[in-house]
Coordinates of C-alpha atoms in Angstrom, one line a residue:
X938 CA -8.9 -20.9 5.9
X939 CA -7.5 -18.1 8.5
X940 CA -9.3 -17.8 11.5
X941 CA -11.1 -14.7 11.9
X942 CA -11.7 -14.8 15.2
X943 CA -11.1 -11.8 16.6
X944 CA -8.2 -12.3 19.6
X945 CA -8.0 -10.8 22.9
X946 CA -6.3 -7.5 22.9
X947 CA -2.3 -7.9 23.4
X948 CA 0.1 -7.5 26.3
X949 CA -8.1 -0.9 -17.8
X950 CA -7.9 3.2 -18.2
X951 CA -10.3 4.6 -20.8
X952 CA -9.1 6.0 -23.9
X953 CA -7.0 8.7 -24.1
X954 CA -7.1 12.3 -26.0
X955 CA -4.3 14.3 -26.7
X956 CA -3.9 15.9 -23.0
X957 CA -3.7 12.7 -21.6
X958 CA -6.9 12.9 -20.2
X959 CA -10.1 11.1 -21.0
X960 CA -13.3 12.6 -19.9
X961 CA -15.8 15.8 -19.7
X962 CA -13.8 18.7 -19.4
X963 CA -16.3 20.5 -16.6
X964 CA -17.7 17.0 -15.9
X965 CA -17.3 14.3 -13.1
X966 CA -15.2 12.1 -15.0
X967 CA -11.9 13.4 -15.3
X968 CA -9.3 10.8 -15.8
X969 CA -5.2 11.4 -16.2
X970 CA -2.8 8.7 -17.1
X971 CA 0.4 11.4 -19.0
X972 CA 3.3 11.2 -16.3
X973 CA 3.8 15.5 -16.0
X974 CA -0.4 15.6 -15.5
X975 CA -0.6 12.9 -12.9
X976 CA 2.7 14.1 -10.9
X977 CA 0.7 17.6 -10.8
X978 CA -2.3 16.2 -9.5
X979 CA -0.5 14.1 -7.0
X980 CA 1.4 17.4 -5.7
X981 CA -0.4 20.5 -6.2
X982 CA -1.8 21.3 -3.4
X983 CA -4.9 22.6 -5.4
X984 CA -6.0 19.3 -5.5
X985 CA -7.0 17.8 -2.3
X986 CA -8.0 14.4 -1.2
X987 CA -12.0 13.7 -0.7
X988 CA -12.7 14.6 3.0
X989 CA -15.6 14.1 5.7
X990 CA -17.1 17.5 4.4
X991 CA -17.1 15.9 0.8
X992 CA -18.4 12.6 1.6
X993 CA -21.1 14.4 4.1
X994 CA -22.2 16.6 0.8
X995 CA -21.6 13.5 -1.7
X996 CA -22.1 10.3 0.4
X997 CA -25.2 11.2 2.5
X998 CA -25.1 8.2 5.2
X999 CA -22.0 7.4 4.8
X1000 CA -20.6 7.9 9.1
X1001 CA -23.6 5.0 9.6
X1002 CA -21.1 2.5 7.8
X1003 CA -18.6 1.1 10.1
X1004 CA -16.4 0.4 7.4
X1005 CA -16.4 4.1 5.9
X1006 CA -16.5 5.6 9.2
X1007 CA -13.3 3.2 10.5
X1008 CA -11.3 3.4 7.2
X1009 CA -13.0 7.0 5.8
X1010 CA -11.9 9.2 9.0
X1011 CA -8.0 8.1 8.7
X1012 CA -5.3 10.8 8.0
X1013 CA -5.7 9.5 4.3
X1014 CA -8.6 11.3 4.1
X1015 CA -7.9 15.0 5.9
X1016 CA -6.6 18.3 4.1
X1017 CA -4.7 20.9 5.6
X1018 CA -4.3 21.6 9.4
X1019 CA -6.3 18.0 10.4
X1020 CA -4.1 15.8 8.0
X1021 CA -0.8 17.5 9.6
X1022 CA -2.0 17.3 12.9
X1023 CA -2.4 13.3 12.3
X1024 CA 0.4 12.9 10.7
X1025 CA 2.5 14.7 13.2
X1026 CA 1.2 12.3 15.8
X1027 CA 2.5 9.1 13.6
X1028 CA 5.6 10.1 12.2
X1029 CA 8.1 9.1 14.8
X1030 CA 7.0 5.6 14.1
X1031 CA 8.7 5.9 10.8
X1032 CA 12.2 7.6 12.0
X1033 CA 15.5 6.5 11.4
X1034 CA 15.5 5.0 14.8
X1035 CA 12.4 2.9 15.0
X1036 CA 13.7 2.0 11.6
X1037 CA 16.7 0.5 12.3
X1038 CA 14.6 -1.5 15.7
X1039 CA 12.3 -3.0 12.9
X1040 CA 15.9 -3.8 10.5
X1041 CA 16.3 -6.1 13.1
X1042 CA 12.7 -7.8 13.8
X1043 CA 13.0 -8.3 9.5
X1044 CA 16.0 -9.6 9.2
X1045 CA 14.9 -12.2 11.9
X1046 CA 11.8 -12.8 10.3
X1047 CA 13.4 -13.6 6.9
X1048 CA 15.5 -16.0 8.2
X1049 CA 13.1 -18.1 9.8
X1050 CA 10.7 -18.2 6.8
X1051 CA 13.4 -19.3 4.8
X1052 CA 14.5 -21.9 6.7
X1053 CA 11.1 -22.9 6.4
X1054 CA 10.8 -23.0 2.7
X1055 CA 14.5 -24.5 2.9
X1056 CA 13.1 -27.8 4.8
X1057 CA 10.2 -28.3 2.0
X1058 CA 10.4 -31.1 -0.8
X1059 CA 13.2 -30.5 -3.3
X1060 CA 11.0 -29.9 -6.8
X1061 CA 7.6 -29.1 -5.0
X1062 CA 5.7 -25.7 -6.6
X1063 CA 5.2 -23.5 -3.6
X1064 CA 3.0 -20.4 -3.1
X1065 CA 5.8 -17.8 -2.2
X1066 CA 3.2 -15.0 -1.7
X1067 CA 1.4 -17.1 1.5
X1068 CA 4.4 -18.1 2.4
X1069 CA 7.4 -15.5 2.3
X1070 CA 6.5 -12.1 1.0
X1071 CA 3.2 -11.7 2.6
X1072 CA 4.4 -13.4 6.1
X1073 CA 7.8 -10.7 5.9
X1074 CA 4.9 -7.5 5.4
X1075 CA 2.7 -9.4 8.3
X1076 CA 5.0 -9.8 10.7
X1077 CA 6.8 -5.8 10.1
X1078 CA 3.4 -4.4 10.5
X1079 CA 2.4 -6.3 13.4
X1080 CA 5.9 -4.9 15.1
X1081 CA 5.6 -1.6 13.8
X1082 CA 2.0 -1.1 15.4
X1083 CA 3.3 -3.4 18.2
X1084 CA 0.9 -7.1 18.2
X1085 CA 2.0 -10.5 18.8
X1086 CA 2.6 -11.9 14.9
X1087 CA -0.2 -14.3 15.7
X1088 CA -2.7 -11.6 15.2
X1089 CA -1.4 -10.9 12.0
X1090 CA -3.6 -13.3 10.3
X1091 CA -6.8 -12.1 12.4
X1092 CA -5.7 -7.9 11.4
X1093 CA -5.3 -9.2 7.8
X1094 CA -8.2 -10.5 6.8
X1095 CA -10.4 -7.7 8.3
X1096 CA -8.7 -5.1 6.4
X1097 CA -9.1 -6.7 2.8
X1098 CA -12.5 -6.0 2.6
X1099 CA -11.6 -2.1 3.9
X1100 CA -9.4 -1.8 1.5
X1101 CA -12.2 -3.3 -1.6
X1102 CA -13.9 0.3 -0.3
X1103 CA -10.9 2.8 -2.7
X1104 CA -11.7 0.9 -5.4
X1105 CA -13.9 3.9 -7.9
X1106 CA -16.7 1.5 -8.3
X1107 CA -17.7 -0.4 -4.8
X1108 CA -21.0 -1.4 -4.6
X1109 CA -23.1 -2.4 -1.5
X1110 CA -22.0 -6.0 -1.4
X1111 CA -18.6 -4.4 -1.2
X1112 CA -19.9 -2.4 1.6
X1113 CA -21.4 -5.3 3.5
X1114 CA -18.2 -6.4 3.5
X1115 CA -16.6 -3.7 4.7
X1116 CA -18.9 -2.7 7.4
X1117 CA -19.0 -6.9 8.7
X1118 CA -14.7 -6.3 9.3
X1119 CA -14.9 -3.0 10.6
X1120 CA -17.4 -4.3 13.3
X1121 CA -15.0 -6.8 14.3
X1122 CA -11.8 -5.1 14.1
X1123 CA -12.6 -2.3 16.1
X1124 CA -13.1 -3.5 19.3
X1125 CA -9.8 -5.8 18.8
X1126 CA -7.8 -2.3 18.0
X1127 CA -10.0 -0.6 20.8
X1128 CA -9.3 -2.7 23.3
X1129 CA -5.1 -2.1 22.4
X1130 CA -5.9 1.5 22.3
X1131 CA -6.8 1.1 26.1
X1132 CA -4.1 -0.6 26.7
X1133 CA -1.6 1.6 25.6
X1134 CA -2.8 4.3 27.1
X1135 CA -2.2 3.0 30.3
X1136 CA 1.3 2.1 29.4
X1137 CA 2.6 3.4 26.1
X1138 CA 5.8 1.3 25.2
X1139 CA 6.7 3.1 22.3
X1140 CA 5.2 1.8 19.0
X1141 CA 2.5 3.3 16.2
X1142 CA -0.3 1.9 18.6
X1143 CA 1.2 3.9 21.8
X1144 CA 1.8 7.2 19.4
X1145 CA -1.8 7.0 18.8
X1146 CA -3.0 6.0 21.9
X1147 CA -1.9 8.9 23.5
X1148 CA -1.6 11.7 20.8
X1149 CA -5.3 10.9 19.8
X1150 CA -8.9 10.6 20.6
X1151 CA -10.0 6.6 20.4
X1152 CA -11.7 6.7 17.2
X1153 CA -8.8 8.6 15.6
X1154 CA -6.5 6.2 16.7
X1155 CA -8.3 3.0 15.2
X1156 CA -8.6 4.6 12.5
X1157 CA -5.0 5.9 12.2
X1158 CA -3.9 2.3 13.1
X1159 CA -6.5 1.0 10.2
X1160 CA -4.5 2.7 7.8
X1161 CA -0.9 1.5 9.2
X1162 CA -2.3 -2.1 8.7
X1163 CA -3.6 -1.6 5.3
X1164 CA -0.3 0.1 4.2
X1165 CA 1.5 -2.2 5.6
X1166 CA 0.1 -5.5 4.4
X1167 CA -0.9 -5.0 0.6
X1168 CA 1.4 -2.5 -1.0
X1169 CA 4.8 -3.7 0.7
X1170 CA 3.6 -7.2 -0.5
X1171 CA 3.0 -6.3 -3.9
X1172 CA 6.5 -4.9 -4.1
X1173 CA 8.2 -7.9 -3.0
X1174 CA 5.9 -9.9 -5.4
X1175 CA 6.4 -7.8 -8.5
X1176 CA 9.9 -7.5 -8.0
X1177 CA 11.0 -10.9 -7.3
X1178 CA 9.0 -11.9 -10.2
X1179 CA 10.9 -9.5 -13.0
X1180 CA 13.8 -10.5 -11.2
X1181 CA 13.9 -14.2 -11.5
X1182 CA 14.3 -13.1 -15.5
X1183 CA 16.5 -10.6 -15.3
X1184 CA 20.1 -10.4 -15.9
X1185 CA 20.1 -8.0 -12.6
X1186 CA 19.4 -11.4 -10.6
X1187 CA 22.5 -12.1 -9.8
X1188 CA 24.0 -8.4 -8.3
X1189 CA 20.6 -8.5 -6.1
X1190 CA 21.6 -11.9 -4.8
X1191 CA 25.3 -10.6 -4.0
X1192 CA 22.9 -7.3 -2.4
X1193 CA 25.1 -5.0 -3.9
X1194 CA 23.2 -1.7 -2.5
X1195 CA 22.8 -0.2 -6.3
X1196 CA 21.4 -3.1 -7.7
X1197 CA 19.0 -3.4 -5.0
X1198 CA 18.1 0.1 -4.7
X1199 CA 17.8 -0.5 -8.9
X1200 CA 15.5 -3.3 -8.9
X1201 CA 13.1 -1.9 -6.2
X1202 CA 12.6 1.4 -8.0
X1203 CA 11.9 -0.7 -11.3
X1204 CA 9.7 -2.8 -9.9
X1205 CA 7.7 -0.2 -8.1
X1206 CA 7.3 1.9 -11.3
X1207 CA 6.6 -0.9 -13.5
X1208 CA 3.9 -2.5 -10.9
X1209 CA 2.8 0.2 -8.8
X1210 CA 0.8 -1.3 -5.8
X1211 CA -1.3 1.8 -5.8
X1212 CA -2.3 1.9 -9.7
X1213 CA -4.7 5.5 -9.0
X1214 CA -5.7 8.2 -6.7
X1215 CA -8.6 10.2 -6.9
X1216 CA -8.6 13.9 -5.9
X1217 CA -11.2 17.1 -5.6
X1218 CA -9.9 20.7 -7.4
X1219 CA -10.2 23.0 -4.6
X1220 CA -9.9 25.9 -7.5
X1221 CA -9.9 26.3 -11.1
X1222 CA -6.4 24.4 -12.9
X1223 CA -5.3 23.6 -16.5
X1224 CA -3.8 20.3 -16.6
X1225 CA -2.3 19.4 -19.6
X1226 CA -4.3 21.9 -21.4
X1227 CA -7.9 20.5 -20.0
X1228 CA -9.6 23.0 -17.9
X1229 CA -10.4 21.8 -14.2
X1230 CA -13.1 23.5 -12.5
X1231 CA -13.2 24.4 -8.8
X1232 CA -15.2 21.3 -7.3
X1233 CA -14.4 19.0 -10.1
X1234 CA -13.7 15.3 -9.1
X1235 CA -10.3 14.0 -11.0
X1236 CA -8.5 10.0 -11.3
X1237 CA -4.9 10.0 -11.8
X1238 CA -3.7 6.8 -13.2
X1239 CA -0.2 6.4 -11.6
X1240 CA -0.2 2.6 -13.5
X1241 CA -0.4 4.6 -16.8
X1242 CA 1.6 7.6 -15.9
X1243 CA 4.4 5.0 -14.8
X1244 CA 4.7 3.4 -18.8
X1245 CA 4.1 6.8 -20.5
X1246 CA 6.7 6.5 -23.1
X1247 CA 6.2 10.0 -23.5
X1248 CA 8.6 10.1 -20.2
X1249 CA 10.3 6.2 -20.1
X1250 CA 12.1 4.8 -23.0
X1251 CA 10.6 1.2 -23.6
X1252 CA 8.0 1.7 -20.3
X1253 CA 6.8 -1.8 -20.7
X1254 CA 10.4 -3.4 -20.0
X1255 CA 11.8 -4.7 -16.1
X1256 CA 14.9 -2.3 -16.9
X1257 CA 16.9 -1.4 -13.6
X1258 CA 19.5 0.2 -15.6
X1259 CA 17.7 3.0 -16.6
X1260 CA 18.8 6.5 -15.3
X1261 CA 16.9 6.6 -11.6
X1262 CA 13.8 9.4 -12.0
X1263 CA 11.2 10.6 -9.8
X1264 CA 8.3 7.8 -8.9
X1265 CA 4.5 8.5 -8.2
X1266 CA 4.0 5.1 -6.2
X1267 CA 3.9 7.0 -2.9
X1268 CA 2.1 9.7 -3.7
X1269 CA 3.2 13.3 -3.5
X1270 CA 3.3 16.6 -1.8
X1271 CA 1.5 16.5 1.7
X1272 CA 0.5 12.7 1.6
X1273 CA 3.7 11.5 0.2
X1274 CA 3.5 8.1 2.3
X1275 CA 4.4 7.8 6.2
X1276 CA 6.0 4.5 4.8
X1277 CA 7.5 4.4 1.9
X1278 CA 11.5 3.7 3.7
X1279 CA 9.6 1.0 5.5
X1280 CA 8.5 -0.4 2.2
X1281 CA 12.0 -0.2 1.0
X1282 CA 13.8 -1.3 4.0
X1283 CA 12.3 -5.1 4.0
X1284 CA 12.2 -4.8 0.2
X1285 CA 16.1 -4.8 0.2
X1286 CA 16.8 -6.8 2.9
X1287 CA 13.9 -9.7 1.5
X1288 CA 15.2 -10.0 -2.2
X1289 CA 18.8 -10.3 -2.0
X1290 CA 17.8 -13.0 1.0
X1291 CA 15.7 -15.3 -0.6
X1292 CA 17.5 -14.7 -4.4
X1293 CA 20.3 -15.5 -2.4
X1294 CA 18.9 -19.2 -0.8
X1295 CA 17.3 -19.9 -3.7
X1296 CA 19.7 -19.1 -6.6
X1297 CA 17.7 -21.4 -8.9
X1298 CA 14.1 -20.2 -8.1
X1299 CA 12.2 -20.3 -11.4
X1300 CA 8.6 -18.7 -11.9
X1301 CA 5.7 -21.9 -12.0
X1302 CA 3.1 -20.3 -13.7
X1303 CA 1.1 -17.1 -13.6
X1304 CA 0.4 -15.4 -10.6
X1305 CA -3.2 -15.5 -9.5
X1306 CA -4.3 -11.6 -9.0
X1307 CA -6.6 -10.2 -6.3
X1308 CA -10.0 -9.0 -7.7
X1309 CA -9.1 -4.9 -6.8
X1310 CA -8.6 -2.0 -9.0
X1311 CA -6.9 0.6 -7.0
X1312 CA -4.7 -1.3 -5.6
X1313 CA -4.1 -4.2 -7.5
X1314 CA -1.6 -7.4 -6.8
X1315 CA -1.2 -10.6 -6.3
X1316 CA -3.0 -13.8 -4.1
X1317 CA -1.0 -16.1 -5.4
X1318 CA 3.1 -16.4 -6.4
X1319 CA 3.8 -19.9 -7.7
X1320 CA 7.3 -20.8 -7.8
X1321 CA 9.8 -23.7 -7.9
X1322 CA 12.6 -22.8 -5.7
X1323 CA 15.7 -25.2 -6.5
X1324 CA 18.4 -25.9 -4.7

């Protein structure tokens, strides 16, 4: 069991009509899953993400959580003018030169966690979500907010149950949950904020630090964590998975750059680690022919929208071959994701590396999923990696 500790501060969609959409057409339930309605809902800027003012009119109580007021008041949920300003303030973290510094701090960490896995028992069944893909997304967050990778474990576990709080039906054990983290992460990313403050060395956690008040910046560095951790390593799982049967296996493993580029793509439309998103109409719409009212609460299944053979030719198949299209897994227009090259930097320096030690790899049985809904992977990888 991971410490939790807290350190010291460093140095199923429902059925679907016609349109695509299941649902109340002037109701509360609104639910896409056709590939051309979600891509609209994910872009127009009509639609709008569910802010404080909404939460304040349809969550009464909700700023005396910790958890919703830690992980509630991030940039992921701000229209307009606020959500620019945030992201303004956090965007150099995810240039083409802080890029290429973090290249460097993955391609390190890869290594060493596969010499580890190198130096285990020819034959054994190993867990290669605990111990490669998640420790690759553990250790790039940690350097892209700038901790020691020994917090990593600590940062981890406190935003799981954060995280429990996107799915559309958390209750109040979920909350509990949520509200027992936030109490303890907070001071720990507090405590950095201070720090960096006084001397800002360049990361996500010095960006904040100064560009933002303190409550803004652990909650801007909330949301780093949580999009660092999960999503990246549900990439890396999904994709080495369809890859250990796939005739593609073998150009990954050489890391010719289209094969790679292929894979990842595939793997995060047929395995999306964010399988929804939920937004508010800001004005009257028609999508796919159902009328939206102003005010009107909609889902967008991205999981669904991704196998809509109305757009892919066999949807349900691991095919990297097929002609590259547009994805939804990062979302779209204004809150298209901060890190989505991040996501697909380690993914294509991690799968030709460990394809590449481990030619014969083979799958050991089914992965073990989390218990999520919105964003949905895996706890568990088991694997036999050969010689």
């Amino acid at each position: 069991m991971q410490d939790t500790t807290a350190p010291a501060a460093p140095s199923p969609p429902p059925p679907a009509v016609r349109a695509g959409c299941a649902g109340r057409a002037g109701g509360q339930d609104l639910v896409f899953r056709r590939f051309a309605d979600v891509s609209v809902i994910a872009q127009h800027p009509a639609f709008e993400v569910k802010d404080a003012d909404w939460f304040d009119t349809h969550r009464p109580g909700w700023r005396q959580s910790p958890g919703m007021r830690l992980f509630a008041t991030s940039s992921l949920f701000h229209n307009g003018v606020s959500h620019q300003r945030l992201r303004k303030v956090m965007a150099p973290a995810f240039g083409p030169a802080r890029l290429r510094d973090l290249a460097a701090t993955v391609r390190t960490t890869i290594e060493r966690l596969l010499d580890r896995l190198g130096a285990l028992p020819h034959g054994d069944v190993i867990d290669l979500h605990a111990l490669f893909t998640l420790p690759v997304t553990l250790s790039t967050g940690c350097a892209l907010i700038g901790l020691p990778d020994e917090h990593g474990p600590f940062v981890y576990e406190q935003v799981q149950p954060l995280l429990a709080l996107l799915d559309p039906e958390a209750g109040s054990a979920t909350l509990v949950r949520a509200n027992r983290a936030a109490n303890l992460l907070k001071p720990y990313l507090e405590r950095l904020i201070v720090e960096r403050r006084a001397r800002p060395v360049g990361d996500l956690a010095s960006l904040v630090a100064v560009g933002l008040g303190a409550d803004e910046a652990a909650s801007a560095l909330t949301l780093a964590l949580a999009a660092s951790f999960d999503t990246t390593t549900t990439l890396l799982d999904q994709a080495i998975t369809a890859l250990l049967a796939a005739p593609e296996r073998a150009a990954v493993a050489c890391g010719q750059a289209t094969a790679v580029d292929a894979a990842i793509s595939e793997a995060l439309r047929l395995a999306a680690p964010v399988q929804l998103l939920t937004r508010v109409a800001r004005q009257e719409m028609t999508v796919g022919g159902v009328r939206v009212t102003a005010g009107q609460e909609v889902t967008a299944l991205i999981a669904a929208a991704h196998r809509d053979p109305e757009h892919y030719l066999e949807p349900d198949a691991f095919r990297p071959a097929r002609p590259p299209g547009r994805l939804l897994t990062f979302g779209g227009g204004t809150h298209y994701c901060l890190g989505a090259q991040l996501a697909r930097l380690e993914a294509s320096l991690a799968l030709p590396a460990v394809l590449r030690r481990f030619p014969r790899m083979a799958a050991a049985g089914p992965p073990r999923p989390n218990d999520r809904v919105t964003l949905r992977g895996w706890m568990e990888l088991p694997v036999v990696l050969g010689r």
